[in-house]
mmCIF file of C-alpha atoms and ligand atoms in Angstrom:
data_model
loop_
_atom_site.group_PDB
_atom_site.id
_atom_site.type_symbol
_atom_site.label_atom_id
_atom_site.label_comp_id
_atom_site.label_asym_id
_atom_site.label_seq_id
_atom_site.Cartn_x
_atom_site.Cartn_y
_atom_site.Cartn_z
ATOM 1 C CA MET A 1 111.329 105.606 151.150
ATOM 2 C CA ALA A 2 113.795 107.483 153.270
ATOM 3 C CA THR A 3 111.772 110.486 154.361
ATOM 4 C CA ILE A 4 108.571 108.699 155.355
ATOM 5 C CA LYS A 5 108.479 106.896 158.660
ATOM 6 C CA LYS A 6 105.298 105.166 159.725
ATOM 7 C CA GLU A 7 105.935 106.250 163.322
ATOM 8 C CA GLN A 8 105.177 109.832 162.337
ATOM 9 C CA ALA A 9 101.484 108.905 162.174
ATOM 10 C CA PHE A 10 99.632 108.703 165.481
ATOM 11 C CA ILE A 11 96.199 108.423 167.010
ATOM 12 C CA GLN A 12 94.760 111.555 168.604
ATOM 13 C CA PRO A 13 91.597 111.666 170.728
ATOM 14 C CA LEU A 14 89.032 114.274 169.652
ATOM 15 C CA ASN A 15 87.970 116.534 172.463
ATOM 16 C CA PRO A 16 84.485 117.906 172.050
ATOM 17 C CA ILE A 17 82.531 116.949 175.136
ATOM 18 C CA TRP A 18 79.238 116.950 173.238
ATOM 19 C CA TYR A 19 80.242 113.724 171.448
ATOM 20 C CA LEU A 20 80.060 111.817 174.697
ATOM 21 C CA PRO A 21 76.391 111.030 175.202
ATOM 22 C CA TYR A 22 76.246 109.611 171.689
ATOM 23 C CA VAL A 23 79.353 107.415 171.578
ATOM 24 C CA GLU A 24 82.110 106.198 173.868
ATOM 25 C CA LYS A 25 84.876 107.962 171.977
ATOM 26 C CA ILE A 26 86.091 109.342 168.684
ATOM 27 C CA ASP A 27 89.762 109.292 167.778
ATOM 28 C CA MET A 28 91.598 110.396 164.665
ATOM 29 C CA LEU A 29 94.419 108.573 162.923
ATOM 30 C CA ARG A 30 96.760 111.330 161.768
ATOM 31 C CA LEU A 31 98.124 109.973 158.504
ATOM 32 C CA ASP A 32 98.467 113.627 157.470
ATOM 33 C CA MET A 33 101.553 113.756 159.691
ATOM 34 C CA LEU A 34 103.516 111.353 157.448
ATOM 35 C CA HIS A 35 104.711 113.985 154.979
ATOM 36 C CA PRO A 36 103.563 117.468 153.866
ATOM 37 C CA VAL A 37 102.604 116.341 150.349
ATOM 38 C CA ILE A 38 103.152 112.568 150.047
ATOM 39 C CA SER A 39 100.718 112.533 152.889
ATOM 40 C CA GLY A 40 97.877 110.455 154.173
ATOM 41 C CA ASN A 41 96.801 107.569 152.054
ATOM 42 C CA LYS A 42 98.746 108.572 148.977
ATOM 43 C CA TRP A 43 102.079 107.064 149.783
ATOM 44 C CA PHE A 44 100.495 103.742 150.776
ATOM 45 C CA LYS A 45 98.866 103.587 147.337
ATOM 46 C CA LEU A 46 102.091 104.559 145.573
ATOM 47 C CA LYS A 47 104.755 102.528 147.319
ATOM 48 C CA HIS A 48 104.087 99.096 145.777
ATOM 49 C CA ASN A 49 103.648 100.675 142.381
ATOM 50 C CA LEU A 50 106.981 102.474 142.659
ATOM 51 C CA ASN A 51 108.796 99.395 143.923
ATOM 52 C CA ASP A 52 107.350 97.387 141.060
ATOM 53 C CA ALA A 53 108.483 100.022 138.549
ATOM 54 C CA LEU A 54 112.010 99.979 140.006
ATOM 55 C CA ALA A 55 112.177 96.178 140.043
ATOM 56 C CA LYS A 56 111.128 96.087 136.407
ATOM 57 C CA GLY A 57 113.706 98.687 135.377
ATOM 58 C CA PHE A 58 111.410 101.542 134.395
ATOM 59 C CA ASP A 59 112.890 105.018 134.645
ATOM 60 C CA THR A 60 109.690 107.078 134.404
ATOM 61 C CA ILE A 61 106.348 107.038 136.210
ATOM 62 C CA LEU A 62 103.337 108.388 134.353
ATOM 63 C CA THR A 63 100.063 109.149 136.047
ATOM 64 C CA PHE A 64 96.916 111.249 135.773
ATOM 65 C CA GLY A 65 95.048 113.935 137.692
ATOM 66 C CA GLY A 66 93.154 117.198 137.755
ATOM 67 C CA ALA A 67 94.672 120.604 138.464
ATOM 68 C CA TYR A 68 94.250 120.213 142.241
ATOM 69 C CA SER A 69 95.010 116.506 142.490
ATOM 70 C CA ASN A 70 96.677 115.365 145.714
ATOM 71 C CA HIS A 71 97.634 112.170 143.904
ATOM 72 C CA LEU A 72 99.495 114.006 141.145
ATOM 73 C CA LEU A 73 101.588 116.011 143.585
ATOM 74 C CA ALA A 74 102.192 113.068 145.909
ATOM 75 C CA THR A 75 103.422 111.107 142.878
ATOM 76 C CA ALA A 76 105.737 113.926 141.766
ATOM 77 C CA ALA A 77 107.267 114.186 145.253
ATOM 78 C CA ALA A 78 107.524 110.412 145.844
ATOM 79 C CA VAL A 79 109.021 109.723 142.430
ATOM 80 C CA LYS A 80 111.657 112.374 143.062
ATOM 81 C CA GLU A 81 112.666 110.459 146.198
ATOM 82 C CA TYR A 82 113.051 107.324 144.101
ATOM 83 C CA ASP A 83 115.263 109.161 141.588
ATOM 84 C CA LEU A 84 112.877 108.377 138.772
ATOM 85 C CA LYS A 85 111.334 110.757 136.268
ATOM 86 C CA SER A 86 107.643 111.611 136.409
ATOM 87 C CA ILE A 87 105.073 112.648 133.852
ATOM 88 C CA GLY A 88 101.689 113.993 134.897
ATOM 89 C CA VAL A 89 98.853 113.916 132.402
ATOM 90 C CA VAL A 90 96.539 116.731 133.455
ATOM 91 C CA ARG A 91 92.795 116.957 132.841
ATOM 92 C CA GLY A 92 92.190 120.248 131.023
ATOM 93 C CA ILE A 93 94.396 122.620 129.114
ATOM 94 C CA TYR A 94 95.758 125.529 131.120
ATOM 95 C CA PRO A 95 98.022 128.364 129.961
ATOM 96 C CA GLU A 96 101.250 128.702 131.900
ATOM 97 C CA GLU A 97 100.092 131.786 133.834
ATOM 98 C CA GLU A 98 96.970 129.972 135.084
ATOM 99 C CA LEU A 99 98.510 126.938 136.689
ATOM 100 C CA SER A 100 97.122 125.933 140.074
ATOM 101 C CA PRO A 101 99.389 125.938 143.153
ATOM 102 C CA THR A 102 99.269 122.135 142.994
ATOM 103 C CA LEU A 103 100.501 121.999 139.399
ATOM 104 C CA LEU A 104 103.248 124.544 140.096
ATOM 105 C CA GLU A 105 104.434 122.353 142.936
ATOM 106 C CA CYS A 106 104.332 119.291 140.684
ATOM 107 C CA ILE A 107 106.646 121.134 138.296
ATOM 108 C CA SER A 108 108.996 122.179 141.075
ATOM 109 C CA ASN A 109 109.199 118.523 142.076
ATOM 110 C CA GLY A 110 110.458 117.754 138.606
ATOM 111 C CA MET A 111 107.235 116.459 137.090
ATOM 112 C CA GLN A 112 106.762 117.007 133.385
ATOM 113 C CA LEU A 113 103.155 117.968 132.695
ATOM 114 C CA GLU A 114 101.118 117.107 129.645
ATOM 115 C CA PHE A 115 97.754 118.841 129.295
ATOM 116 C CA ILE A 116 94.876 117.167 127.525
ATOM 117 C CA SER A 117 91.262 118.147 127.005
ATOM 118 C CA ARG A 118 88.558 116.772 129.260
ATOM 119 C CA GLU A 119 87.156 114.744 126.348
ATOM 120 C CA GLU A 120 90.540 113.168 125.741
ATOM 121 C CA TYR A 121 91.088 112.599 129.477
ATOM 122 C CA ALA A 122 87.847 110.632 129.696
ATOM 123 C CA LYS A 123 89.515 107.972 127.525
ATOM 124 C CA LYS A 124 92.430 107.465 129.901
ATOM 125 C CA ASP A 125 91.478 103.936 130.965
ATOM 126 C CA ASN A 126 90.838 102.802 127.408
ATOM 127 C CA ASP A 127 93.422 100.250 126.186
ATOM 128 C CA ASP A 128 93.907 101.649 122.664
ATOM 129 C CA TRP A 129 94.275 105.154 124.009
ATOM 130 C CA LEU A 130 96.843 103.977 126.560
ATOM 131 C CA LYS A 131 98.760 102.158 123.845
ATOM 132 C CA LYS A 132 99.139 105.423 121.914
ATOM 133 C CA LEU A 133 100.245 107.184 125.075
ATOM 134 C CA LEU A 134 102.876 104.499 125.623
ATOM 135 C CA ASP A 135 104.110 104.895 122.048
ATOM 136 C CA ARG A 136 105.030 108.449 123.045
ATOM 137 C CA HIS A 137 106.483 107.366 126.399
ATOM 138 C CA PRO A 138 107.803 103.845 125.833
ATOM 139 C CA ARG A 139 109.756 103.700 129.097
ATOM 140 C CA ALA A 140 106.992 104.869 131.373
ATOM 141 C CA TYR A 141 105.290 102.809 134.082
ATOM 142 C CA ILE A 142 101.652 103.840 134.187
ATOM 143 C CA ILE A 143 99.800 104.326 137.460
ATOM 144 C CA PRO A 144 96.074 105.014 137.015
ATOM 145 C CA GLU A 145 94.445 108.153 138.405
ATOM 146 C CA GLY A 146 94.306 108.110 142.188
ATOM 147 C CA GLY A 147 96.645 105.099 142.343
ATOM 148 C CA ALA A 148 93.553 102.990 141.787
ATOM 149 C CA ASN A 149 95.007 99.603 140.950
ATOM 150 C CA GLU A 150 95.753 96.341 142.719
ATOM 151 C CA LYS A 151 99.130 97.534 143.998
ATOM 152 C CA GLY A 152 97.411 100.650 145.340
ATOM 153 C CA ARG A 153 94.846 98.556 147.196
ATOM 154 C CA GLU A 154 97.570 96.270 148.566
ATOM 155 C CA GLY A 155 99.444 99.289 149.901
ATOM 156 C CA ALA A 156 96.291 100.702 151.470
ATOM 157 C CA GLU A 157 95.824 97.433 153.358
ATOM 158 C CA GLU A 158 98.892 98.406 155.409
ATOM 159 C CA ILE A 159 96.952 101.275 156.972
ATOM 160 C CA ALA A 160 95.117 98.576 158.946
ATOM 161 C CA GLU A 161 98.313 98.059 160.976
ATOM 162 C CA PHE A 162 97.555 101.332 162.792
ATOM 163 C CA ILE A 163 94.054 100.257 163.785
ATOM 164 C CA SER A 164 93.517 98.327 166.998
ATOM 165 C CA PRO A 165 90.578 95.886 167.340
ATOM 166 C CA GLU A 166 88.985 98.083 170.043
ATOM 167 C CA TYR A 167 87.481 100.363 167.370
ATOM 168 C CA THR A 168 83.955 99.441 166.309
ATOM 169 C CA HIS A 169 83.614 101.922 163.422
ATOM 170 C CA ILE A 170 86.255 103.229 161.021
ATOM 171 C CA CYS A 171 85.424 106.378 159.044
ATOM 172 C CA ILE A 172 87.255 107.385 155.904
ATOM 173 C CA ALA A 173 86.849 109.754 152.948
ATOM 174 C CA VAL A 174 86.421 108.105 149.552
ATOM 175 C CA GLY A 175 87.674 109.290 146.162
ATOM 176 C CA THR A 176 88.390 106.351 143.887
ATOM 177 C CA GLY A 177 87.621 104.001 146.805
ATOM 178 C CA THR A 178 91.075 102.407 146.620
ATOM 179 C CA THR A 179 91.951 103.137 150.247
ATOM 180 C CA PHE A 180 88.491 102.124 151.444
ATOM 181 C CA ILE A 181 88.752 98.772 149.617
ATOM 182 C CA GLY A 182 92.235 98.036 150.956
ATOM 183 C CA LEU A 183 91.106 98.767 154.504
ATOM 184 C CA ARG A 184 87.881 96.790 154.233
ATOM 185 C CA ASN A 185 89.819 93.786 152.941
ATOM 186 C CA ALA A 186 92.441 94.046 155.670
ATOM 187 C CA LEU A 187 90.279 94.722 158.735
ATOM 188 C CA PRO A 188 88.205 92.062 160.505
ATOM 189 C CA ALA A 189 84.458 91.829 159.915
ATOM 190 C CA GLN A 190 83.546 93.029 163.403
ATOM 191 C CA GLN A 191 84.848 96.477 162.525
ATOM 192 C CA GLU A 192 82.391 98.385 160.367
ATOM 193 C CA ILE A 193 83.751 100.756 157.724
ATOM 194 C CA LEU A 194 81.940 103.930 156.735
ATOM 195 C CA GLY A 195 82.999 105.784 153.597
ATOM 196 C CA PHE A 196 82.218 109.461 153.047
ATOM 197 C CA VAL A 197 82.004 110.318 149.339
ATOM 198 C CA PRO A 198 82.574 114.026 148.559
ATOM 199 C CA MET A 199 81.096 113.775 145.051
ATOM 200 C CA LYS A 200 77.534 114.744 144.183
ATOM 201 C CA GLN A 201 75.493 111.616 143.561
ATOM 202 C CA GLY A 202 78.539 109.713 144.665
ATOM 203 C CA GLN A 203 76.695 106.475 145.239
ATOM 204 C CA TYR A 204 77.882 105.321 141.769
ATOM 205 C CA ILE A 205 81.220 104.560 143.377
ATOM 206 C CA GLU A 206 79.529 101.714 145.232
ATOM 207 C CA ASP A 207 79.345 99.691 141.994
ATOM 208 C CA GLU A 208 83.086 100.130 141.519
ATOM 209 C CA ILE A 209 83.928 99.202 145.085
ATOM 210 C CA MET A 210 81.600 96.226 145.527
ATOM 211 C CA PRO A 211 83.347 93.677 143.239
ATOM 212 C CA LEU A 212 86.737 94.411 144.818
ATOM 213 C CA ILE A 213 85.731 93.654 148.383
ATOM 214 C CA LYS A 214 86.572 90.139 149.452
ATOM 215 C CA GLY A 215 84.061 88.195 151.500
ATOM 216 C CA TYR A 216 81.061 89.457 153.427
ATOM 217 C CA LYS A 217 81.964 92.318 155.719
ATOM 218 C CA PRO A 218 79.897 95.341 156.786
ATOM 219 C CA TRP A 219 80.459 98.632 154.997
ATOM 220 C CA GLU A 220 78.410 101.620 154.027
ATOM 221 C CA LEU A 221 78.891 104.726 151.900
ATOM 222 C CA PHE A 222 77.371 108.183 152.424
ATOM 223 C CA ASP A 223 77.149 110.864 149.752
ATOM 224 C CA ASN A 224 75.064 113.398 151.688
ATOM 225 C CA TRP A 225 77.903 115.751 152.583
ATOM 226 C CA HIS A 226 79.268 116.813 149.191
ATOM 227 C CA PHE A 227 78.561 120.574 149.688
ATOM 228 C CA GLY A 228 77.698 121.026 146.010
ATOM 229 C CA GLY A 229 80.098 118.492 144.552
ATOM 230 C CA PHE A 230 83.731 117.437 144.412
ATOM 231 C CA GLY A 231 86.052 120.317 145.332
ATOM 232 C CA LYS A 232 83.115 122.604 146.167
ATOM 233 C CA TRP A 233 82.752 124.343 149.530
ATOM 234 C CA ASN A 234 80.594 126.940 151.261
ATOM 235 C CA GLU A 235 80.881 129.224 154.296
ATOM 236 C CA LYS A 236 79.400 126.567 156.555
ATOM 237 C CA LEU A 237 82.087 124.081 155.655
ATOM 238 C CA LEU A 238 84.902 126.614 156.156
ATOM 239 C CA ALA A 239 83.457 127.699 159.520
ATOM 240 C CA PHE A 240 83.310 124.041 160.502
ATOM 241 C CA MET A 241 86.965 123.566 159.564
ATOM 242 C CA ASN A 242 88.129 126.635 161.439
ATOM 243 C CA ASN A 243 86.149 125.588 164.488
ATOM 244 C CA PHE A 244 87.410 122.014 164.320
ATOM 245 C CA TYR A 245 90.938 123.376 164.286
ATOM 246 C CA VAL A 246 90.317 125.519 167.362
ATOM 247 C CA LEU A 247 88.800 122.595 169.274
ATOM 248 C CA ASN A 248 91.188 119.831 168.271
ATOM 249 C CA ASN A 249 94.252 121.561 166.818
ATOM 250 C CA ILE A 250 93.823 119.450 163.675
ATOM 251 C CA PRO A 251 93.741 121.008 160.219
ATOM 252 C CA LEU A 252 91.279 119.351 157.828
ATOM 253 C CA ASP A 253 91.306 119.664 154.044
ATOM 254 C CA PHE A 254 88.174 121.033 152.401
ATOM 255 C CA VAL A 255 87.941 118.394 149.644
ATOM 256 C CA TYR A 256 87.867 115.194 151.687
ATOM 257 C CA THR A 257 88.481 115.105 155.422
ATOM 258 C CA ALA A 258 86.357 118.150 156.379
ATOM 259 C CA LYS A 259 83.349 116.679 154.595
ATOM 260 C CA MET A 260 83.914 113.338 156.319
ATOM 261 C CA MET A 261 84.079 114.929 159.799
ATOM 262 C CA TYR A 262 81.056 117.083 159.059
ATOM 263 C CA GLY A 263 79.192 113.899 158.159
ATOM 264 C CA VAL A 264 80.354 112.049 161.273
ATOM 265 C CA GLU A 265 79.220 114.941 163.491
ATOM 266 C CA ASP A 266 75.851 115.022 161.713
ATOM 267 C CA LEU A 267 75.348 111.301 162.312
ATOM 268 C CA LEU A 268 75.902 111.564 166.071
ATOM 269 C CA PRO A 269 72.647 113.303 167.106
ATOM 270 C CA GLN A 270 70.756 111.019 164.692
ATOM 271 C CA HIS A 271 71.882 108.138 166.944
ATOM 272 C CA PHE A 272 73.400 106.398 163.950
ATOM 273 C CA PHE A 273 76.123 104.966 166.192
ATOM 274 C CA PRO A 274 75.400 102.831 169.246
ATOM 275 C CA PRO A 275 76.352 104.521 172.555
ATOM 276 C CA ASN A 276 79.236 102.082 173.093
ATOM 277 C CA ALA A 277 80.778 102.871 169.685
ATOM 278 C CA LYS A 278 84.494 103.551 169.558
ATOM 279 C CA ILE A 279 85.089 105.425 166.364
ATOM 280 C CA LEU A 280 88.316 105.978 164.494
ATOM 281 C CA CYS A 281 88.280 108.679 161.804
ATOM 282 C CA ILE A 282 91.177 108.528 159.396
ATOM 283 C CA HIS A 283 92.852 111.784 158.422
ATOM 284 C CA THR A 284 93.967 110.968 154.900
ATOM 285 C CA GLY A 285 95.984 114.183 154.470
ATOM 286 C CA GLY A 286 95.449 116.339 151.384
ATOM 287 C CA LEU A 287 96.239 119.564 153.198
ATOM 288 C CA GLN A 288 98.116 121.036 150.249
ATOM 289 C CA GLY A 289 94.707 121.423 148.592
ATOM 290 C CA ASN A 290 93.855 124.163 151.093
ATOM 291 C CA ASN A 291 96.412 126.407 149.347
ATOM 292 C CA SER A 292 93.674 127.456 146.923
ATOM 293 C CA ILE A 293 91.537 128.861 149.808
ATOM 294 C CA GLN A 294 94.377 129.875 152.118
ATOM 295 C CA GLU A 295 93.094 133.415 152.728
ATOM 296 C CA LEU A 296 89.820 132.004 154.110
ATOM 297 C CA MET A 297 91.430 129.659 156.587
ATOM 298 C CA GLU A 298 92.565 130.431 160.109
ATOM 299 C CA TYR A 299 95.365 127.865 159.839
HETATM 300 C C1 PLP B 301 93.013 111.003 147.533
HETATM 301 C C2 PLP B 301 92.383 111.270 148.824
HETATM 302 C C3 PLP B 301 91.306 110.486 149.286
HETATM 303 C C4 PLP B 301 90.650 109.424 148.438
HETATM 304 O O1 PLP B 301 91.386 108.218 148.389
HETATM 305 P P1 PLP B 301 90.898 107.034 147.466
HETATM 306 O O2 PLP B 301 91.829 105.929 147.769
HETATM 307 O O3 PLP B 301 91.031 107.498 146.041
HETATM 308 O O4 PLP B 301 89.480 106.730 147.786
HETATM 309 C C5 PLP B 301 90.818 110.746 150.549
HETATM 310 N N1 PLP B 301 91.321 111.745 151.309
HETATM 311 C C6 PLP B 301 92.322 112.541 150.886
HETATM 312 C C7 PLP B 301 92.790 113.639 151.752
HETATM 313 C C8 PLP B 301 92.883 112.328 149.625
HETATM 314 O O5 PLP B 301 93.867 113.133 149.210
#
């Protein structure tokens, strides 16, 4: 894809001096710098899917997401670059005057939106339901919600190329777990991977991740820092984000990366990490999501 160059991502040391007694260092991999909306992990999960669609002669990409979905917008923007058409199947029925900033941007990137009820959306991975959807869109290549398929995981494995063996712990936010799985499969066993799940009672995702991880390698998921659930926030989280920006000059998104960093900082004084730990936190992007709370942010 022409506009995305891997070199735009880089590793940035995090500054706060108070980290130091607890660990040797904490760095951040700035995948958010790849592109304003096809950012972070999303384009890794999309690229093999899009290349496959092109190779097989499809002219339309169809995928799924909620009204604030980073995946939906990343797909709209990436598909535009590929000169294909895109259809977004949206969870929930919204009148035109109540579209989220994310959905409006999907439309301006040429995505055709189809709204379905939450009950209907829950069937989206069901074969018969998908068959009916394909009857309506016979030329569409379907990518599951969040790019959560084998091609998505394969693409996510490429993120490992940025990660040197010096790091002992890799921290990443988890949604579908696709990026986490790709990374766990690609990185060597001596690097431990910690996933931060922003959903309430998010441990269920462990059962979905487990069978897709190859071989025995250390990994752990945390669901303590959900702040009320997926997409929820409170004053404490926003103050944390604003402060993190002042200290490190890095904007975090409130859905995923802020909750991950909050969790990492909480684990430090608990001595979760050994003092010689070299930690790499992955900034998976998603900053467009902050549009819905823009007036509360200092960046
Ligand atoms: C989508 C997204 C995730 C979750 O990725 P999965 O591969 O679905 O686990 C994490 N962080 C950000 C910023 C995202 O947009």
